[in-house]
PDB file of C-alpha atoms and ligand atoms in Angstrom:
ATOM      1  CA  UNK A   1       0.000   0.000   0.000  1.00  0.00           C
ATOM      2  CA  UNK A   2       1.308   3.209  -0.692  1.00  0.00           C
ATOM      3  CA  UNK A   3       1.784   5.736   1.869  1.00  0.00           C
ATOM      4  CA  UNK A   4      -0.691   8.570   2.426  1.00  0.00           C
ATOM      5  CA  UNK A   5       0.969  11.561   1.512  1.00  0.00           C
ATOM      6  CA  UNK A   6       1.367  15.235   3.212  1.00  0.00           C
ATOM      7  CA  UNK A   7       1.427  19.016   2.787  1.00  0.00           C
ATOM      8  CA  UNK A   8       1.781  22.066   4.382  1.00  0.00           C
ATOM      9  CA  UNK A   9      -0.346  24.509   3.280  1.00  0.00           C
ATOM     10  CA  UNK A  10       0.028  28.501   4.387  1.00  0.00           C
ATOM     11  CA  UNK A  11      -1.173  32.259   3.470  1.00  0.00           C
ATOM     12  CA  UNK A  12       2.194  33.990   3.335  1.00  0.00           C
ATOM     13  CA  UNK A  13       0.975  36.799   5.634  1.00  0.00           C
ATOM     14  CA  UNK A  14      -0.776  38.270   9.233  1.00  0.00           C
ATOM     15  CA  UNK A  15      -4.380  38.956   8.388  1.00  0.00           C
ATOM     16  CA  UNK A  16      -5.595  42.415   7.018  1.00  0.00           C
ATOM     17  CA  UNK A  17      -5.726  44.987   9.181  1.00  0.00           C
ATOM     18  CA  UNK A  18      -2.414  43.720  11.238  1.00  0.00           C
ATOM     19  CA  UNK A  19       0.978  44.485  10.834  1.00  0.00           C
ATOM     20  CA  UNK A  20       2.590  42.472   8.040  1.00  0.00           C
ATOM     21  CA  UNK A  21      -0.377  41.563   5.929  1.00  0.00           C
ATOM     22  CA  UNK A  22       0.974  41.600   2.443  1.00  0.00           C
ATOM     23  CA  UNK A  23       0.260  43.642  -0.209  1.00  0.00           C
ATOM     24  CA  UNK A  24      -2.632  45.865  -0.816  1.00  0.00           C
ATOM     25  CA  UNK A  25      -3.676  46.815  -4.216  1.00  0.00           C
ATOM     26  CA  UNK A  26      -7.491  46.415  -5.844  1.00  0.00           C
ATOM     27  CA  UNK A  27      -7.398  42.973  -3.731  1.00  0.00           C
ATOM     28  CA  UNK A  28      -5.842  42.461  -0.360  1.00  0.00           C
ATOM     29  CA  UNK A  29      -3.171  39.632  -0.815  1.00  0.00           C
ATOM     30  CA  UNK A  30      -3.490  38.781   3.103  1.00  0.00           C
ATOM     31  CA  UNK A  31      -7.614  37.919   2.505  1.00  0.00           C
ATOM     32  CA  UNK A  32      -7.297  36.259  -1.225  1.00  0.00           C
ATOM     33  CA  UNK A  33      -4.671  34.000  -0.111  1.00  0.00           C
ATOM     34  CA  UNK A  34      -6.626  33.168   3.143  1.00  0.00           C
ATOM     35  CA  UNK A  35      -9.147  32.265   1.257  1.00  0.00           C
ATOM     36  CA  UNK A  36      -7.183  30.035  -1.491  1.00  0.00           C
ATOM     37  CA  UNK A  37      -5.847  28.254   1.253  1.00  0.00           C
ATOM     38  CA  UNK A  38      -8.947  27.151   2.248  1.00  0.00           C
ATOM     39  CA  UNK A  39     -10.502  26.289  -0.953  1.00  0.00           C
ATOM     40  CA  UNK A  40      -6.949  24.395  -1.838  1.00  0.00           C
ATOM     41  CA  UNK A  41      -7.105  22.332   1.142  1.00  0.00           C
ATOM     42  CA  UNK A  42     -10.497  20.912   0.917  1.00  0.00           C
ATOM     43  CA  UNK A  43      -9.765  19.983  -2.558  1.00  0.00           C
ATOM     44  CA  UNK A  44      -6.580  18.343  -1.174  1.00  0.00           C
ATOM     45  CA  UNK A  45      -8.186  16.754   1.110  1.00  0.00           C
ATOM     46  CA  UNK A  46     -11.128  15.214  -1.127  1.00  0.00           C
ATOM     47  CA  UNK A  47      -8.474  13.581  -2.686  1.00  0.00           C
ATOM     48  CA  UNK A  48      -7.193  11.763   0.605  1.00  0.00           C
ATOM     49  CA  UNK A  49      -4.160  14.050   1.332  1.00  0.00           C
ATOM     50  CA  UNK A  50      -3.361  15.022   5.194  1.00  0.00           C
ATOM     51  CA  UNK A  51      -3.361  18.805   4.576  1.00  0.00           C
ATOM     52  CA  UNK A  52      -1.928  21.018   7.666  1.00  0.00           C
ATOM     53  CA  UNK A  53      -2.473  24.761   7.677  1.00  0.00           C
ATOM     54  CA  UNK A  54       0.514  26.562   8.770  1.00  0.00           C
ATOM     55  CA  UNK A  55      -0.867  30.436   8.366  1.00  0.00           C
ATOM     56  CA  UNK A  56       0.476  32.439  11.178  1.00  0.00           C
ATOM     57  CA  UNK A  57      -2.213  34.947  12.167  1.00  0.00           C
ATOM     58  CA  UNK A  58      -0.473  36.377  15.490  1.00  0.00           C
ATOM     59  CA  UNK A  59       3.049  37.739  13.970  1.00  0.00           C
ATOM     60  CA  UNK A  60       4.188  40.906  15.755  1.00  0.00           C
ATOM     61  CA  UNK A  61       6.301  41.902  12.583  1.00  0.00           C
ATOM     62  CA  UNK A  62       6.892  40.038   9.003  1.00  0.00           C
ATOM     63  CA  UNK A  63      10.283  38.121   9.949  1.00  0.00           C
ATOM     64  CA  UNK A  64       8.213  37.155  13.290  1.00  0.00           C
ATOM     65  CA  UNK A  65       5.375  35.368  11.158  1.00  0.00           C
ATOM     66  CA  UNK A  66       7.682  33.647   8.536  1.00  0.00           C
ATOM     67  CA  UNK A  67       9.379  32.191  11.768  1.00  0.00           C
ATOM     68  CA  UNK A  68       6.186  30.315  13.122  1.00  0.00           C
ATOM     69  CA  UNK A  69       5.083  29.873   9.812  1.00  0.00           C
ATOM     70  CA  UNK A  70       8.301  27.573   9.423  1.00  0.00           C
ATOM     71  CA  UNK A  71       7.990  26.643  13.106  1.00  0.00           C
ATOM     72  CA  UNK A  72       4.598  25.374  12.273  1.00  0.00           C
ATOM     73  CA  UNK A  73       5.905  23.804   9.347  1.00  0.00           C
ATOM     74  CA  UNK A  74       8.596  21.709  10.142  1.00  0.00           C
ATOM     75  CA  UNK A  75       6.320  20.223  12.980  1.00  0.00           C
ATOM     76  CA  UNK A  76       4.978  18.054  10.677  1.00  0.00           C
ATOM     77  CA  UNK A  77       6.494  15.452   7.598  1.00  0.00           C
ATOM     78  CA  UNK A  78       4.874  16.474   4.918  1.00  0.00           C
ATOM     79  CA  UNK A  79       5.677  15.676   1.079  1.00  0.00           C
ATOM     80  CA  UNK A  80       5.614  19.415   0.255  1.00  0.00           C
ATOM     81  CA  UNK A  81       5.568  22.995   2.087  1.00  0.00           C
ATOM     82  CA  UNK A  82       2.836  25.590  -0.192  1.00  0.00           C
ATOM     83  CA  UNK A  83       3.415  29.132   0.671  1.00  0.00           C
ATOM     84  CA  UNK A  84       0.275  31.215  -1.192  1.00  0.00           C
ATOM     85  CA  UNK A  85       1.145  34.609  -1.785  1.00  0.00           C
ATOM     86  CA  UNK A  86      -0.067  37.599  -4.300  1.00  0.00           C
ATOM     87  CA  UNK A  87       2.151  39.834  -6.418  1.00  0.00           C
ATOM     88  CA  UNK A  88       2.499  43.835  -6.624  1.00  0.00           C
ATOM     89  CA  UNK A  89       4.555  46.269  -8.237  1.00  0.00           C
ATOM     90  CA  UNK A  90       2.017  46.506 -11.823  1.00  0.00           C
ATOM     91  CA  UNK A  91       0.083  49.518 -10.792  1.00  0.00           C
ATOM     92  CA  UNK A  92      -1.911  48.655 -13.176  1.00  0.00           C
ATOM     93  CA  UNK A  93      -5.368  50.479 -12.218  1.00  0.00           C
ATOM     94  CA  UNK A  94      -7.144  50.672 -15.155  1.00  0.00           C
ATOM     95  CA  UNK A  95      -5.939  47.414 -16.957  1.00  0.00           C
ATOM     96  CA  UNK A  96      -4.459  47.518 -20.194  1.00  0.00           C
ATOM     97  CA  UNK A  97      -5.683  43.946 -21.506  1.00  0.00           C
ATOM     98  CA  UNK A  98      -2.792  41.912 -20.187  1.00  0.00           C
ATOM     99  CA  UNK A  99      -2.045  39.822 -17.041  1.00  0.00           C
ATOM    100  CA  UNK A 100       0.659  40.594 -15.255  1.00  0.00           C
ATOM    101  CA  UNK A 101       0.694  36.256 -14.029  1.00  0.00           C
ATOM    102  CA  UNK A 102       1.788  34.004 -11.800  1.00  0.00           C
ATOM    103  CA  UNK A 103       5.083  33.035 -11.148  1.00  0.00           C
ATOM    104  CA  UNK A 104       6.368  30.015  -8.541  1.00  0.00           C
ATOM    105  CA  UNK A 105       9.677  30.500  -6.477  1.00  0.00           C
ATOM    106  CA  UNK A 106      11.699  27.732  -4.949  1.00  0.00           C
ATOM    107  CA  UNK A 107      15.232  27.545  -3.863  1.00  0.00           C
ATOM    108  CA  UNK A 108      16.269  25.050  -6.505  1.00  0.00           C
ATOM    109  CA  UNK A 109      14.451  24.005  -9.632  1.00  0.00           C
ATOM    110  CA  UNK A 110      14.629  20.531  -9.108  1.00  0.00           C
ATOM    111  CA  UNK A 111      12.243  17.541  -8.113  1.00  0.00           C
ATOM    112  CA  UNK A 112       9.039  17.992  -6.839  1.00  0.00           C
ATOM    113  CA  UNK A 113       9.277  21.478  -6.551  1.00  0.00           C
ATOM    114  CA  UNK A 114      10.054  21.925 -10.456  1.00  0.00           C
ATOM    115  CA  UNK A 115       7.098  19.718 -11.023  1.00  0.00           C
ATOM    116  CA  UNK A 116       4.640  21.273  -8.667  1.00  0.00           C
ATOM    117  CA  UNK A 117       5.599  24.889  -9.905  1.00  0.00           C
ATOM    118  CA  UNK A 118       5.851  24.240 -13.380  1.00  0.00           C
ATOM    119  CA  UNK A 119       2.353  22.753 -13.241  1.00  0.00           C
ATOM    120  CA  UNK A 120       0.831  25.283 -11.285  1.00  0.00           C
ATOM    121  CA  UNK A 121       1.835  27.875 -13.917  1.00  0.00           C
ATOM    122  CA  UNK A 122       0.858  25.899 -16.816  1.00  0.00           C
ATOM    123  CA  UNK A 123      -2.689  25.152 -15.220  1.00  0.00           C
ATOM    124  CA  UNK A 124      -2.902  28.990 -14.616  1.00  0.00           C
ATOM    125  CA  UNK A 125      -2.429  30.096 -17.719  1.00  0.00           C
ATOM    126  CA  UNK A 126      -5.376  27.499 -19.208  1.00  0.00           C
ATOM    127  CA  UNK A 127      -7.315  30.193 -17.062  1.00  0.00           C
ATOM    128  CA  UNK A 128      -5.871  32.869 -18.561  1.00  0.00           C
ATOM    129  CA  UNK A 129      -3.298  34.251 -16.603  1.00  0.00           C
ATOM    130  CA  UNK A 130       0.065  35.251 -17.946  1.00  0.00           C
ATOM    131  CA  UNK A 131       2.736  32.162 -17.412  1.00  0.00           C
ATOM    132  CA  UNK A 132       5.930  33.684 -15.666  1.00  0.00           C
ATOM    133  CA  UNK A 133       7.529  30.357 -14.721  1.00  0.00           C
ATOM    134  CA  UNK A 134       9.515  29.043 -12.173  1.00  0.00           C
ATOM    135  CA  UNK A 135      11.803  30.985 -10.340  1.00  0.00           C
ATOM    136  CA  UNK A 136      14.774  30.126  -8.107  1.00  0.00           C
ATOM    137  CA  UNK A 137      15.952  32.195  -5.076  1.00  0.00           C
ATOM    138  CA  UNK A 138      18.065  31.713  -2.165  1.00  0.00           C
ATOM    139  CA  UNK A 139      17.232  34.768  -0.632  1.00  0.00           C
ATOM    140  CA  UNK A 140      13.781  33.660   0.573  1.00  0.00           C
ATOM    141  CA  UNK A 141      13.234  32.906   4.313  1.00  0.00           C
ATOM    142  CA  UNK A 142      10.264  30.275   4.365  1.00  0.00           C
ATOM    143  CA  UNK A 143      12.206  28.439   1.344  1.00  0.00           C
ATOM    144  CA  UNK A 144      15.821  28.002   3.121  1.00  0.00           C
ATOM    145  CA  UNK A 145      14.123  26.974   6.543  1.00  0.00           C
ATOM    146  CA  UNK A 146      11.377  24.103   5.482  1.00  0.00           C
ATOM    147  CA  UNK A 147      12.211  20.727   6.415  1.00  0.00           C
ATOM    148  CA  UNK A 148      10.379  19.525   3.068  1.00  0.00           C
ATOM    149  CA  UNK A 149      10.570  20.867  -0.106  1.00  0.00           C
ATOM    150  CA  UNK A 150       9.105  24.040  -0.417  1.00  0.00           C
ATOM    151  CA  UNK A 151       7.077  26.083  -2.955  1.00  0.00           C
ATOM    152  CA  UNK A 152       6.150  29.856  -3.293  1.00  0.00           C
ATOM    153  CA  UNK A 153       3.145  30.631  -5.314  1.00  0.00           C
ATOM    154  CA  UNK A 154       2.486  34.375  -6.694  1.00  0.00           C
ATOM    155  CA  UNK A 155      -0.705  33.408  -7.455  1.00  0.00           C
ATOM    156  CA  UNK A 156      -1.665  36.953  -9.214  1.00  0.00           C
ATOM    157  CA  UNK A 157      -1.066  40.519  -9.334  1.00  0.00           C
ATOM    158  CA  UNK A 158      -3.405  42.650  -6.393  1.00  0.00           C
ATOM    159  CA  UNK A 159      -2.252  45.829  -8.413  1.00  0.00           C
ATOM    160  CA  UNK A 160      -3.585  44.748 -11.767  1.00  0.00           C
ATOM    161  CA  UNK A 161      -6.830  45.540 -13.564  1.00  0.00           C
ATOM    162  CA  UNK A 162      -6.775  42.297 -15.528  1.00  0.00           C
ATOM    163  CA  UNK A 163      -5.646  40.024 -13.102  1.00  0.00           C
ATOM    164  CA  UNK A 164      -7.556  41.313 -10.035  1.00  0.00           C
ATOM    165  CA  UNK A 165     -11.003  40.736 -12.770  1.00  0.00           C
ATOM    166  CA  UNK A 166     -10.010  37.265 -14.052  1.00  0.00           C
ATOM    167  CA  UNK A 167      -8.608  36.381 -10.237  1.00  0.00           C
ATOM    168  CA  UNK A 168     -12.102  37.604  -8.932  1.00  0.00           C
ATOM    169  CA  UNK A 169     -14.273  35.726 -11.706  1.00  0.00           C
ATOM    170  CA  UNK A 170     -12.148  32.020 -11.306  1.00  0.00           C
ATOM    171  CA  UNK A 171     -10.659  31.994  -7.869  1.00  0.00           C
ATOM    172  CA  UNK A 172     -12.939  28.660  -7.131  1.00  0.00           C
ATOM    173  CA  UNK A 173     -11.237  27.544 -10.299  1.00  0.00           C
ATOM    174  CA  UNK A 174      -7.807  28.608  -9.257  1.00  0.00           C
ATOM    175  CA  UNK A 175      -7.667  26.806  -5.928  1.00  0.00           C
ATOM    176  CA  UNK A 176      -8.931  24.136  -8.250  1.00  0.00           C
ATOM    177  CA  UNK A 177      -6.247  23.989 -10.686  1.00  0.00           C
ATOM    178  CA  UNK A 178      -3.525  24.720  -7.738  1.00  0.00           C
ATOM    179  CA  UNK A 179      -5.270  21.854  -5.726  1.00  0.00           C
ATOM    180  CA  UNK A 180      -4.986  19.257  -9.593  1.00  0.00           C
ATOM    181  CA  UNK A 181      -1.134  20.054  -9.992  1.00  0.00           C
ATOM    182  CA  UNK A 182      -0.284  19.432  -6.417  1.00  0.00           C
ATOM    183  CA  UNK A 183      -2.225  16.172  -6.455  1.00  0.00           C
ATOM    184  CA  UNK A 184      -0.733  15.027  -9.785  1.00  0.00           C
ATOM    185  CA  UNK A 185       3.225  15.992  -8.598  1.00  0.00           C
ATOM    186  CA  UNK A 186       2.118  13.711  -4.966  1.00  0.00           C
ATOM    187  CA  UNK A 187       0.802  10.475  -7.320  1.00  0.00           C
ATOM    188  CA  UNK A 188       3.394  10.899  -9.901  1.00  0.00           C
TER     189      UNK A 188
HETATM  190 ZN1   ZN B   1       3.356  38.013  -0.116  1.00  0.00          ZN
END
């Protein structure tokens, strides 16, 4: 029999209204990914995954919540660590047509995590959002500290027109698709 598998699953952020809740454009990133989270998780767990949600909603500054974020984390043995996050930096306001995307960040483009984020992007852009790929970084907190392999998702852009209409229209759809790649990259 093959062994039930595992994630961590966490909004990048303190809630809105606190200090360190992510960025704040047409959408607030802290609220979206709150709610993706959720969505994500029930879909992961209708498929039979143990999902654990790691969002920190008590962090007294953002270094403070990314360390019992991980703290959270690595109290568990998961398969794979999901940070959900939202992009800025488009300003964007009255949308000129074009997406700005989502991109996925990991410390090494390798394994699962190539898999997961290269999926997540793909499925994505089937809903319409620009495809910005996989991105490696070592200068990321949450990824250099996970036990597991570990995943950053810029879902969207909260400063963009276009994404902030086609993110409000499909976000059932994009927990969906998020939820599909992740169980895919577990059963592959
Ligand atoms: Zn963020």
């Amino acid at each position: 029999m093959e062994k039930n598998k595992a994630v961590n699953i966490h909004a990048g952020h303190n809630p809105d209204g606190k200090t360190a809740c992510g960025a704040v454009g047409l959408i607030k990133e802290s609220t979206e990914a709150r709610y993706l989270v959720k969505k994500i998780k029930e879909r992961l767990e209708d498929a039979g995954i143990t999902v654990h949600n790691c969002t920190v909603n008590n962090g007294t500054s953002q270094s403070d919540v990314l360390q019992k974020i991980v703290a959270k984390c690595n109290q568990h043995k998961v398969d794979l660590d999901i940070s959900i996050h939202f992009n800025s930096g488009r300003a964007d306001k009255k949308g000129d047509g074009k997406t700005g995307g989502t991109e996925v960040w990991m410390r090494m483009a390798d394994g699962i995590k190539k898999k997961a984020g290269t999926k997540i992007c793909s499925k994505l852009e089937k809903l319409g959002f620009t495809n910005r790929g996989i991105k490696e970084t070592k200068g990321l907190y949450f990824l250099n500290h996970t036990a597991a392999p570990a995943i950053l998702v810029e879902t969207c852009f909260v400063d963009d027109k276009d994404d902030v209409k086609l993110y409000n229209k499909e976000k059932d759809k994009i927990a969906k698709a998020v939820a599909e790649a992740i169980i895919k990259v577990l059963n592959d």
